Each structure stands twice: as structure tokens, then as C-alpha cells.
Coordinates of N, CA and C and ligand atoms in Angstrom, one line a residue:
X147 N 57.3 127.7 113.3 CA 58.0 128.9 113.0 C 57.3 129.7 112.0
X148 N 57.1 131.1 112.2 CA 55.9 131.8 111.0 C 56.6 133.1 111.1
X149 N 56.4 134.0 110.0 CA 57.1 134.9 109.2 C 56.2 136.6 110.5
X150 N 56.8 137.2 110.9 CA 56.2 138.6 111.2 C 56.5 139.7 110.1
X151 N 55.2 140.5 111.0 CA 55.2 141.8 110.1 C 55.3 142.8 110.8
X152 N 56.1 144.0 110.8 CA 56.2 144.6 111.6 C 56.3 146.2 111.0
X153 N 55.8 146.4 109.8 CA 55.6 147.4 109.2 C 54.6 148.9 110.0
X154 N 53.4 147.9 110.5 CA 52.5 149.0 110.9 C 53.4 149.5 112.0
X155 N 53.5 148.3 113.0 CA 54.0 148.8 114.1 C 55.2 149.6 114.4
X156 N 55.8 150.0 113.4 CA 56.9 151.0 113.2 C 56.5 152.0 112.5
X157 N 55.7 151.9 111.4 CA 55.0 153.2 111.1 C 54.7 154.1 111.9
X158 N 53.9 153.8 112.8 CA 53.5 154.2 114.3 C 54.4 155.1 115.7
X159 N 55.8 154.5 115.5 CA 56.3 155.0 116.2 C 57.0 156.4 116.1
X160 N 56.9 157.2 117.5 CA 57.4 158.4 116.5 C 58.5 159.1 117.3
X161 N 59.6 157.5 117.7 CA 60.8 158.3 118.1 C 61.1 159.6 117.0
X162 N 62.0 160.3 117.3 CA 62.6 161.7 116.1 C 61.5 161.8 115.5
X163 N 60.3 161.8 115.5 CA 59.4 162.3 114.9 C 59.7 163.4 114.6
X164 N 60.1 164.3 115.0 CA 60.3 165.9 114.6 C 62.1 166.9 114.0
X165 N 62.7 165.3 114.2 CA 63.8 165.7 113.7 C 64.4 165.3 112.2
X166 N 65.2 166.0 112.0 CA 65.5 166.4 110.2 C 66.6 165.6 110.1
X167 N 67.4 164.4 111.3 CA 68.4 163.8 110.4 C 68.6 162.9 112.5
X168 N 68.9 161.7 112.3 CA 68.5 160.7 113.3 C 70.3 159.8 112.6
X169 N 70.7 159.3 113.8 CA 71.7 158.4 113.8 C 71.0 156.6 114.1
X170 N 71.2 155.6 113.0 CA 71.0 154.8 113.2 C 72.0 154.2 113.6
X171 N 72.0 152.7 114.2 CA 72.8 152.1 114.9 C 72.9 150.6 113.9
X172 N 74.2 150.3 113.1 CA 73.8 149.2 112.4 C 74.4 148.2 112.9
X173 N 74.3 146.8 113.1 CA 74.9 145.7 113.5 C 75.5 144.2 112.6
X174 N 74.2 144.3 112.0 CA 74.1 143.4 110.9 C 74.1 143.5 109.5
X175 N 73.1 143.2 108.3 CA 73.9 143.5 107.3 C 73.6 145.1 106.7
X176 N 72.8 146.0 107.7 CA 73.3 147.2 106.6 C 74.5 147.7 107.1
X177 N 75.6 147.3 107.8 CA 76.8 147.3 108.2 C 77.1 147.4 106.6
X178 N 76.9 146.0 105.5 CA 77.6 145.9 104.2 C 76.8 146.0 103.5
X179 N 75.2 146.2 103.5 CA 74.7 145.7 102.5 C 73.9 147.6 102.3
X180 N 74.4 148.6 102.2 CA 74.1 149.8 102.2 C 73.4 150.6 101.4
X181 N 72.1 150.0 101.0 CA 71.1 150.2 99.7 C 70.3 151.3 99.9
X182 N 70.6 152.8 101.4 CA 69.6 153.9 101.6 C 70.7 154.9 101.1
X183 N 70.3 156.1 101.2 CA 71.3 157.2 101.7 C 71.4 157.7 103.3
X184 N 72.8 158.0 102.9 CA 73.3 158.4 104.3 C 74.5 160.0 104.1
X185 N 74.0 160.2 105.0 CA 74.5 162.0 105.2 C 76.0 161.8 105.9
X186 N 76.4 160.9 106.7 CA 77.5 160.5 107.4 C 77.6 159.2 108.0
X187 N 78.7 158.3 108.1 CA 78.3 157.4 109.2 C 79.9 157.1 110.0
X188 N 80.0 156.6 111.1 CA 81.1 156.5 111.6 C 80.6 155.4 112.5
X189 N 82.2 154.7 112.8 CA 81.9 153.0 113.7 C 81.6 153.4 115.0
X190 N 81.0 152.4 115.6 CA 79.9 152.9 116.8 C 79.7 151.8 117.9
X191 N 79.8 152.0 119.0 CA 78.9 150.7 119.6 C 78.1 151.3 120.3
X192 N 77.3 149.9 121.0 CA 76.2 149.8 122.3 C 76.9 149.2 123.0
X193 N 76.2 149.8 124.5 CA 76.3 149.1 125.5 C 75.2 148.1 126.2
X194 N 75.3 147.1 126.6 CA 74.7 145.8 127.7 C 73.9 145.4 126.2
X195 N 74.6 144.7 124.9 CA 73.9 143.9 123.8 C 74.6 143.2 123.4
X196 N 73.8 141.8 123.1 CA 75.2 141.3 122.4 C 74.0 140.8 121.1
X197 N 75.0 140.7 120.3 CA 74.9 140.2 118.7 C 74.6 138.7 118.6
X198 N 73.4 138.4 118.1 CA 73.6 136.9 118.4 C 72.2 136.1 116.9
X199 N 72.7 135.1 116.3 CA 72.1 134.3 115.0 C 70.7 133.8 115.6
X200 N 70.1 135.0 116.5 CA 68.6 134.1 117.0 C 67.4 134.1 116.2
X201 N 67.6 135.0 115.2 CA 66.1 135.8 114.4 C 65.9 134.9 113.2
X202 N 64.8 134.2 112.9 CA 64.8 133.5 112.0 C 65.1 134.4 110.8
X203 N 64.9 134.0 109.6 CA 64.9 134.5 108.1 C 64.2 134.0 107.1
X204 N 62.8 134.6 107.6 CA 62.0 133.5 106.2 C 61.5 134.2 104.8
X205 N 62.4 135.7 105.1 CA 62.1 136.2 103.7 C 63.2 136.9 102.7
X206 N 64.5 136.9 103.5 CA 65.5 136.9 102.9 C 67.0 135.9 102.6
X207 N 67.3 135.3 103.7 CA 67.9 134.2 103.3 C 67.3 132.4 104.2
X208 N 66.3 132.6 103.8 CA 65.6 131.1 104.1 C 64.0 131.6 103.5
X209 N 63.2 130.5 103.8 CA 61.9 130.3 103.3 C 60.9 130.0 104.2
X210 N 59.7 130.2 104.3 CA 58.5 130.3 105.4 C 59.1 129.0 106.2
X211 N 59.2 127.8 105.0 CA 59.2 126.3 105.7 C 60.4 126.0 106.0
X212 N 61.7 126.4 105.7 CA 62.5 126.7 105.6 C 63.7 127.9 106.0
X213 N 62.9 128.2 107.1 CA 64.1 129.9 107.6 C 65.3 129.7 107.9
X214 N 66.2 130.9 107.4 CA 67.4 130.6 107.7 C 67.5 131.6 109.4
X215 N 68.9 132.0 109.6 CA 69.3 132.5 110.6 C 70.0 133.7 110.4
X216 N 69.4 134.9 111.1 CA 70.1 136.3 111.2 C 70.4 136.7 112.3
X217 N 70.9 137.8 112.7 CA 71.2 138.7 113.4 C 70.5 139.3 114.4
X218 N 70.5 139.5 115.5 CA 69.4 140.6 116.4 C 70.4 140.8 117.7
X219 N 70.0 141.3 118.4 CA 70.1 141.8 119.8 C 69.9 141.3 120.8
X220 N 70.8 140.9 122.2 CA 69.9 140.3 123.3 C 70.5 141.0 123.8
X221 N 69.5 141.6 125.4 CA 70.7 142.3 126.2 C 71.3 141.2 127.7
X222 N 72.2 142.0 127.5 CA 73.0 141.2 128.6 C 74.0 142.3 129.1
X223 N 73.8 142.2 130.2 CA 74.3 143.5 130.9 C 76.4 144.1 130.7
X224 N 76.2 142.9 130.9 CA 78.1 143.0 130.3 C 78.4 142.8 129.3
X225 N 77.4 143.0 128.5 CA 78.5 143.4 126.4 C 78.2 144.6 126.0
X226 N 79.0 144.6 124.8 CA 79.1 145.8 123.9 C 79.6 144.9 122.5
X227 N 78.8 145.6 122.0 CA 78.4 145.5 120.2 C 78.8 146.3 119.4
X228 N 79.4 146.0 118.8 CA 80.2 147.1 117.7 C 79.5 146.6 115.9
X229 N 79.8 148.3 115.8 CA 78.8 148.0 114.3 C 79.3 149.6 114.0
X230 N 78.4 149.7 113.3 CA 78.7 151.2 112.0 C 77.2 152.0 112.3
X231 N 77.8 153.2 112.4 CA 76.1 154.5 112.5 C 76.3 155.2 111.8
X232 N 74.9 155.5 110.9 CA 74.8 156.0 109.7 C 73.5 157.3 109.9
X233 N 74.2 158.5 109.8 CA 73.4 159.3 109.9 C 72.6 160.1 109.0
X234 N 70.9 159.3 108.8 CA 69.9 159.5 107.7 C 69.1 160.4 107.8
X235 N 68.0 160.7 107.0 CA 67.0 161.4 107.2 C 65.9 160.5 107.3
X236 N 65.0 161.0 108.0 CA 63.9 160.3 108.9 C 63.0 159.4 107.5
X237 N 62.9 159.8 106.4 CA 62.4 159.3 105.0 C 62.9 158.3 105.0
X238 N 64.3 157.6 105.4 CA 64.9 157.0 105.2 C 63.9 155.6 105.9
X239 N 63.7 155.6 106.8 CA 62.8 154.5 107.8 C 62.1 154.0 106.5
X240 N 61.3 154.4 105.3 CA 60.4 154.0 105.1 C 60.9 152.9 104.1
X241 N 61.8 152.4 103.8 CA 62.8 151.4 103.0 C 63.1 150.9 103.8
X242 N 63.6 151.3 105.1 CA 64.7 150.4 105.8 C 63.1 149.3 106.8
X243 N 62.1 150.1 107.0 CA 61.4 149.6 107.9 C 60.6 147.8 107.0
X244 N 60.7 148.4 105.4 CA 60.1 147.1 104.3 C 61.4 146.1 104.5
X245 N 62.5 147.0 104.4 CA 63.5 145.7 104.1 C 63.8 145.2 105.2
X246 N 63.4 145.2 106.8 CA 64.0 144.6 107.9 C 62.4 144.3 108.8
X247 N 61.3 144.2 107.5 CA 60.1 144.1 108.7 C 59.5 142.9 109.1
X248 N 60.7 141.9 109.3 CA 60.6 140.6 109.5 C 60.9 140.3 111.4
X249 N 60.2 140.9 111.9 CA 59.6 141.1 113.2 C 61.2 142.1 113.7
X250 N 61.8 142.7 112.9 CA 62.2 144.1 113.5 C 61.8 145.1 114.0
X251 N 61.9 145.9 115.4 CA 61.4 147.2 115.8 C 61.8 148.4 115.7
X252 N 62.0 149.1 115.5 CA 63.1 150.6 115.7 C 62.9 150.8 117.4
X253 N 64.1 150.8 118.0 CA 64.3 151.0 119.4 C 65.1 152.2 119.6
X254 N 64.8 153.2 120.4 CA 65.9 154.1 121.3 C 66.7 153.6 122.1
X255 N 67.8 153.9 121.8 CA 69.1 154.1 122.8 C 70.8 154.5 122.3
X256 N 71.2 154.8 123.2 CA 72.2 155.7 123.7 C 73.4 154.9 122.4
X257 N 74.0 155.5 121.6 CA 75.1 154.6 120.4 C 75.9 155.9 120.7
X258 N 77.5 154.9 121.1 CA 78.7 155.4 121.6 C 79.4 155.7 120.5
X259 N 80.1 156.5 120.2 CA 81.4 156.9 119.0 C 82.9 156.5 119.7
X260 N 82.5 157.0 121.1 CA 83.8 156.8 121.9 C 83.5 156.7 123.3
X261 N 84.1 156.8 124.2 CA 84.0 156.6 125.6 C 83.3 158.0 125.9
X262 N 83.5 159.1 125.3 CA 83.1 160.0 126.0 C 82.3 161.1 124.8
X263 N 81.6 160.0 124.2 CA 80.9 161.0 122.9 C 79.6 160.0 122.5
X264 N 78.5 160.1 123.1 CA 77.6 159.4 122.6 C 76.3 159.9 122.4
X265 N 74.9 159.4 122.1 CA 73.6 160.1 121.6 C 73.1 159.8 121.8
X266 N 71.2 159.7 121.7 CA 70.4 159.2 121.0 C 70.4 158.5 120.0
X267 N 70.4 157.3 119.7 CA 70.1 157.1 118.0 C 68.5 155.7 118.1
X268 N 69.1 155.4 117.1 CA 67.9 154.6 116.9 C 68.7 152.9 116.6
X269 N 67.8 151.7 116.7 CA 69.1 150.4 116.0 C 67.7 149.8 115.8
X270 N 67.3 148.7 114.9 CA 66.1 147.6 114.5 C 66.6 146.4 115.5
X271 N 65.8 146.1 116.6 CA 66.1 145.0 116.9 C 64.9 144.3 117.0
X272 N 65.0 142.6 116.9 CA 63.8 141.4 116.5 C 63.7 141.4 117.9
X273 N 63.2 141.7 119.3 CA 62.4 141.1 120.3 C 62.3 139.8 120.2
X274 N 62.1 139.2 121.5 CA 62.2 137.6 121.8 C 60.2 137.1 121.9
X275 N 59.7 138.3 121.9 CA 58.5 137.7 121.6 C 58.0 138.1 119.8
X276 N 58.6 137.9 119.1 CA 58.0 138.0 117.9 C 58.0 136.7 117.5
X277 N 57.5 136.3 116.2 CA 57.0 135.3 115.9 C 57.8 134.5 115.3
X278 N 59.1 135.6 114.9 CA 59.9 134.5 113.5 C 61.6 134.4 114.6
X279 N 60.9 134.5 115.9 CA 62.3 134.6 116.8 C 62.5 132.7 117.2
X280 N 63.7 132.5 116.5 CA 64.0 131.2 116.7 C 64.8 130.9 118.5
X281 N 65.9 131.9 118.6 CA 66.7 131.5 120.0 C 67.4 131.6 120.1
X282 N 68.5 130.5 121.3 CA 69.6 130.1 121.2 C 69.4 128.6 120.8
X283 N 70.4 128.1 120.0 CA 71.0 126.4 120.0 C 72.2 126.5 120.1
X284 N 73.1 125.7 119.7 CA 74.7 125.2 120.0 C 75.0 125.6 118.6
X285 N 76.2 126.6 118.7 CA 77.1 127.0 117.4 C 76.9 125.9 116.5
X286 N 77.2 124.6 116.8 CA 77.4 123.7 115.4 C 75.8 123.7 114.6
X287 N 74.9 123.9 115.3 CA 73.4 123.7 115.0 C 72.9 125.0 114.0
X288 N 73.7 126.5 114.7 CA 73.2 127.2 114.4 C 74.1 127.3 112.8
X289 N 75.6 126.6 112.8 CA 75.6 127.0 111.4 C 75.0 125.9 110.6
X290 N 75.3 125.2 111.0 CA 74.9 124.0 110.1 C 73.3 124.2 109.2
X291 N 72.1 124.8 110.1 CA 70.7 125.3 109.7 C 71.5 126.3 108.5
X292 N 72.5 127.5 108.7 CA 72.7 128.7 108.0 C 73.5 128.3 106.9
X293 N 74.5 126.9 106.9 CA 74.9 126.6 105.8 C 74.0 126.0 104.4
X294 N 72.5 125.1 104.9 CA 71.6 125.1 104.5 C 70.9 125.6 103.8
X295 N 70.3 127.2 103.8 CA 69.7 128.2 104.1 C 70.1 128.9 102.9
X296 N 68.9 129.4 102.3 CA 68.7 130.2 101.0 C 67.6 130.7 101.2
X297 N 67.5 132.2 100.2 CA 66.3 132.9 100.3 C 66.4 133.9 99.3
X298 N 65.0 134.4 99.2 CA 65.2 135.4 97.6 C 66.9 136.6 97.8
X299 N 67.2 136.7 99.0 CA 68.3 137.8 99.0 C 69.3 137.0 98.8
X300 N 69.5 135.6 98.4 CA 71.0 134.9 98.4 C 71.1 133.8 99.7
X301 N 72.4 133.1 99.3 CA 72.5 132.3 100.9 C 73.0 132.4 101.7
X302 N 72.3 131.9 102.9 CA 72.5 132.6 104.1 C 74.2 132.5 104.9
X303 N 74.8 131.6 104.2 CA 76.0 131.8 104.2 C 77.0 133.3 103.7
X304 N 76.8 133.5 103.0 CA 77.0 134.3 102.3 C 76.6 135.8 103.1
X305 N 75.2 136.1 103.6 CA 75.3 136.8 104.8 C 76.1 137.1 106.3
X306 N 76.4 136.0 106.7 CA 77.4 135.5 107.4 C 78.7 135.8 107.2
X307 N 79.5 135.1 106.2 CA 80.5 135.7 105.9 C 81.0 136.9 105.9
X308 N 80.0 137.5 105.0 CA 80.1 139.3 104.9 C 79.9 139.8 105.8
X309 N 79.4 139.5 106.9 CA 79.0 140.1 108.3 C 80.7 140.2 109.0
X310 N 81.4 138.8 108.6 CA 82.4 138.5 109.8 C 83.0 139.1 109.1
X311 N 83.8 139.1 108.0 CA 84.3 139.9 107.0 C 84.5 141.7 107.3
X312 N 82.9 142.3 107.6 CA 82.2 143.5 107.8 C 83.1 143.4 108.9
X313 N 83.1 142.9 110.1 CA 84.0 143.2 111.2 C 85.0 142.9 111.6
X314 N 85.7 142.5 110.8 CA 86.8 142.2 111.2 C 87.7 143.4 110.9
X315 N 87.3 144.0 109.0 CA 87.2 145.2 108.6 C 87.0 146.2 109.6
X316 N 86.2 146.5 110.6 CA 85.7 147.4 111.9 C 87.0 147.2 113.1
X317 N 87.6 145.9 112.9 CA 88.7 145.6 114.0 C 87.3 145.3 115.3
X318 N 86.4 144.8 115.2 CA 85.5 144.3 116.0 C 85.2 143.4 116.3
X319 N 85.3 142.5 117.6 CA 85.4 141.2 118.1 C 84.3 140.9 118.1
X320 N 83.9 139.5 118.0 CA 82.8 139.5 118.2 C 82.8 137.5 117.7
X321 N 82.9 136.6 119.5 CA 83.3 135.7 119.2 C 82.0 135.2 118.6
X322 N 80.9 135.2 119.0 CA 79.6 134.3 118.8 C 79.5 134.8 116.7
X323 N 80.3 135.4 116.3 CA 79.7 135.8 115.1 C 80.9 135.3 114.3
X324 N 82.2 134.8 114.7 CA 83.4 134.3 114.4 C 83.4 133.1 114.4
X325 N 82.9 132.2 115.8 CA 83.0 131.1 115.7 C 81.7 130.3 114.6
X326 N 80.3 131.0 114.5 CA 79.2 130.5 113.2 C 80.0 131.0 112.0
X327 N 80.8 131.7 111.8 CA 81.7 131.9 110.6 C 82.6 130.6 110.2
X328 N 82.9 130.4 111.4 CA 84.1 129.4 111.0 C 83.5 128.2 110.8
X329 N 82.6 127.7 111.7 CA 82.0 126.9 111.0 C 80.9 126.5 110.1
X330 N 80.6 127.2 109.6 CA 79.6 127.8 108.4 C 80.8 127.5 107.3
X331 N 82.1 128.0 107.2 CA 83.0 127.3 106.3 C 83.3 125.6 106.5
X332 N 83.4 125.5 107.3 CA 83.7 123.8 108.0 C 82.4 123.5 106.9
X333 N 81.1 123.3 106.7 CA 80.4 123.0 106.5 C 80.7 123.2 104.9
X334 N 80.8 124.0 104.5 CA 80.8 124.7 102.8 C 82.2 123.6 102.5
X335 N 83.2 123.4 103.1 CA 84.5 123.1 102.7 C 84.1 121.4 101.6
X336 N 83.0 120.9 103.2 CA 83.0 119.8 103.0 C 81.8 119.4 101.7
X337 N 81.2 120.3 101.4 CA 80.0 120.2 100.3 C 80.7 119.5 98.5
X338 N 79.9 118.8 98.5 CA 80.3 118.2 97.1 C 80.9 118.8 96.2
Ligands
BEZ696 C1 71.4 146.0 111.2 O1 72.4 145.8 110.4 O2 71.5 146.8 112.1 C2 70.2 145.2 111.0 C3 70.0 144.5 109.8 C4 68.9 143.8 109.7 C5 67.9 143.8 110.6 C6 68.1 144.6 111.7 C7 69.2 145.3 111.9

């Protein structure tokens, strides 16, 4: 398991290159963890993605030898993801692309407000060919690794929680992120 970089490769891209203010699409923690500026944001989903603990974490909550487990994107043709869109100025990329360039990409697509009001925007998702992409395993495995799991941003529990927390607040279902919650507590309950 080895850490990516994905700084150049986003530098480079030049979706909205020419526009003065871009809707991101958030899922995971800048849902709560909101350290850019933002001009507006309102709750939001995608369509055919689901939300799922496959992206390793070896630089914020876990360690090179030691990664914990985040958040990313898989698509699958029958979900919808709900999360928060925050609409920035393009300057804004150059923070968000350092603090998520652990094999995140900036992707185009379509982020719903409602059934009948949606856009362009932009969302960071980790691809299944990057380097620090762990997968799927069995809920118990994946909290059990994330109850474990520390890293310079705090533990990776502690991400998690605030995630389910983050949506539950949104009134957003979202079983695969409920049930590593719940047991991610099962785990902490039982700690010395
Ligand atoms: C998000 O909240 O959208 C997000 C957070 C970390 C990495 C990628 C995306």
C-alpha cells in the first residue's frame, strides 16, 4: 500500500478554467471540516455514485505503514449520494487540491439541488487505479482497520463519526457510512 500524489495532475486540469466562481460537490469531510472560503453552498446530490471507506489514508488519518480508511466514489449505476455544494472561486482549488492530494482527482459532473435544478460542478474523487486505493472488505474489517487508525489530522474514528453525524444533520441516508459508524463505536465501546 503507498501514499499518491496528485497535485501535478490537477494543476493541469482546466475544467472552469475560465470561470470566476465553480460549484463543488462535497461528500466527505469538507462536508464538516470547512477550512476554504465559500461564496454559497446548499445540500446537493449525484447521481449513479455511491460513497464508500475504499481510499486508503496515509497522510491524514493513518500512516504510510499504517493507513487508515476514507471516503471516495464508486459508480454504480443505481445510487445517489448526498453531500453539501459549496460555491468557490477557482483560487480556491489550490488548498483544497494540497489537502486532498492523496490520489484525489477533480472530476466533472452534473450536482443536483433538486429533481429539476442541476449543473456542472466539479467533486475530488480517488479512482480505483491510484495507488493508495485500498477497495472493498466486509464492514467489520473496514471499521475495525479505522478504529485503529491515526494520523497527523486526528483519528480516523473521529472522521467517521463526524461524517455520519455530517449526514444525518443533511437528513441523508447513507447505509454503507451508518453501518462503519456503528461499528467503529462497537469497537471504541470495548477499548480499555
Ligand atoms: C469531499 O468531502 O468531497 C472530499 C473530501 C476528501 C477528499 C475528497 C473529497
Amino acid at each position: 500500500m503507498c501514499s499518491a500524489n496528485t497535485i501535478a495532475e490537477n494543476q493541469k486540469n482546466n475544467h472552469f478554467a475560465n470561470a470566476d466562481r465553480v460549484w463543488l460537490f462535497a461528500y466527505g469531510s469538507l462536508i464538516y471540516k470547512v477550512d476554504f472560503p465559500y461564496l454559497e453552498r446548499k445540500p446537493a446530490y449525484i447521481q449513479h455514485y455511491s460513497r464508500r471507506f475504499w481510499q486508503g489514508s496515509h497522510d491524514h488519518r493513518g500512516t504510510p505503514d499504517a493507513p487508515g480508511r476514507v471516503v471516495t466514489l464508486i459508480q454504480e449505476q443505481e445510487a445517489r449520494c448526498g453531500g453539501m455544494a459549496y460555491c468557490i472561486t477557482p483560487e480556491v482549488f489550490t488548498h483544497l487540491d494540497h489537502r486532498e492530494k492523496n490520489g484525489y482527482l477533480r472530476v466533472k459532473l452534473a450536482v443536483h439541488f433538486s429533481p429539476h435544478e442541476q449543473l456542472e460542478g466539479l467533486v475530488y474523487i480517488a479512482p480505483e487505479h491510484n495507488s493508495a486505493f485500498l477497495g472493498a472488505a466486509p464492514i467489520a474489517q473496514i471499521a475495525k482497520q479505522i478504529a485503529f487508525s491515526s494520523g497527523p489530522s486526528g483519528r480516523n474514528s473521529d472522521y467517521v463519526l463526524q461524517l455520519a453525524s455530517a449526514l444525518g444533520e443533511l437528513e441523508v441516508q447513507d447505509e454503507h457510512v451508518f453501518a462503519v459508524a456503528d461499528q467503529v463505536r462497537a469497537y471504541l465501546d470495548c477499548e480499555p
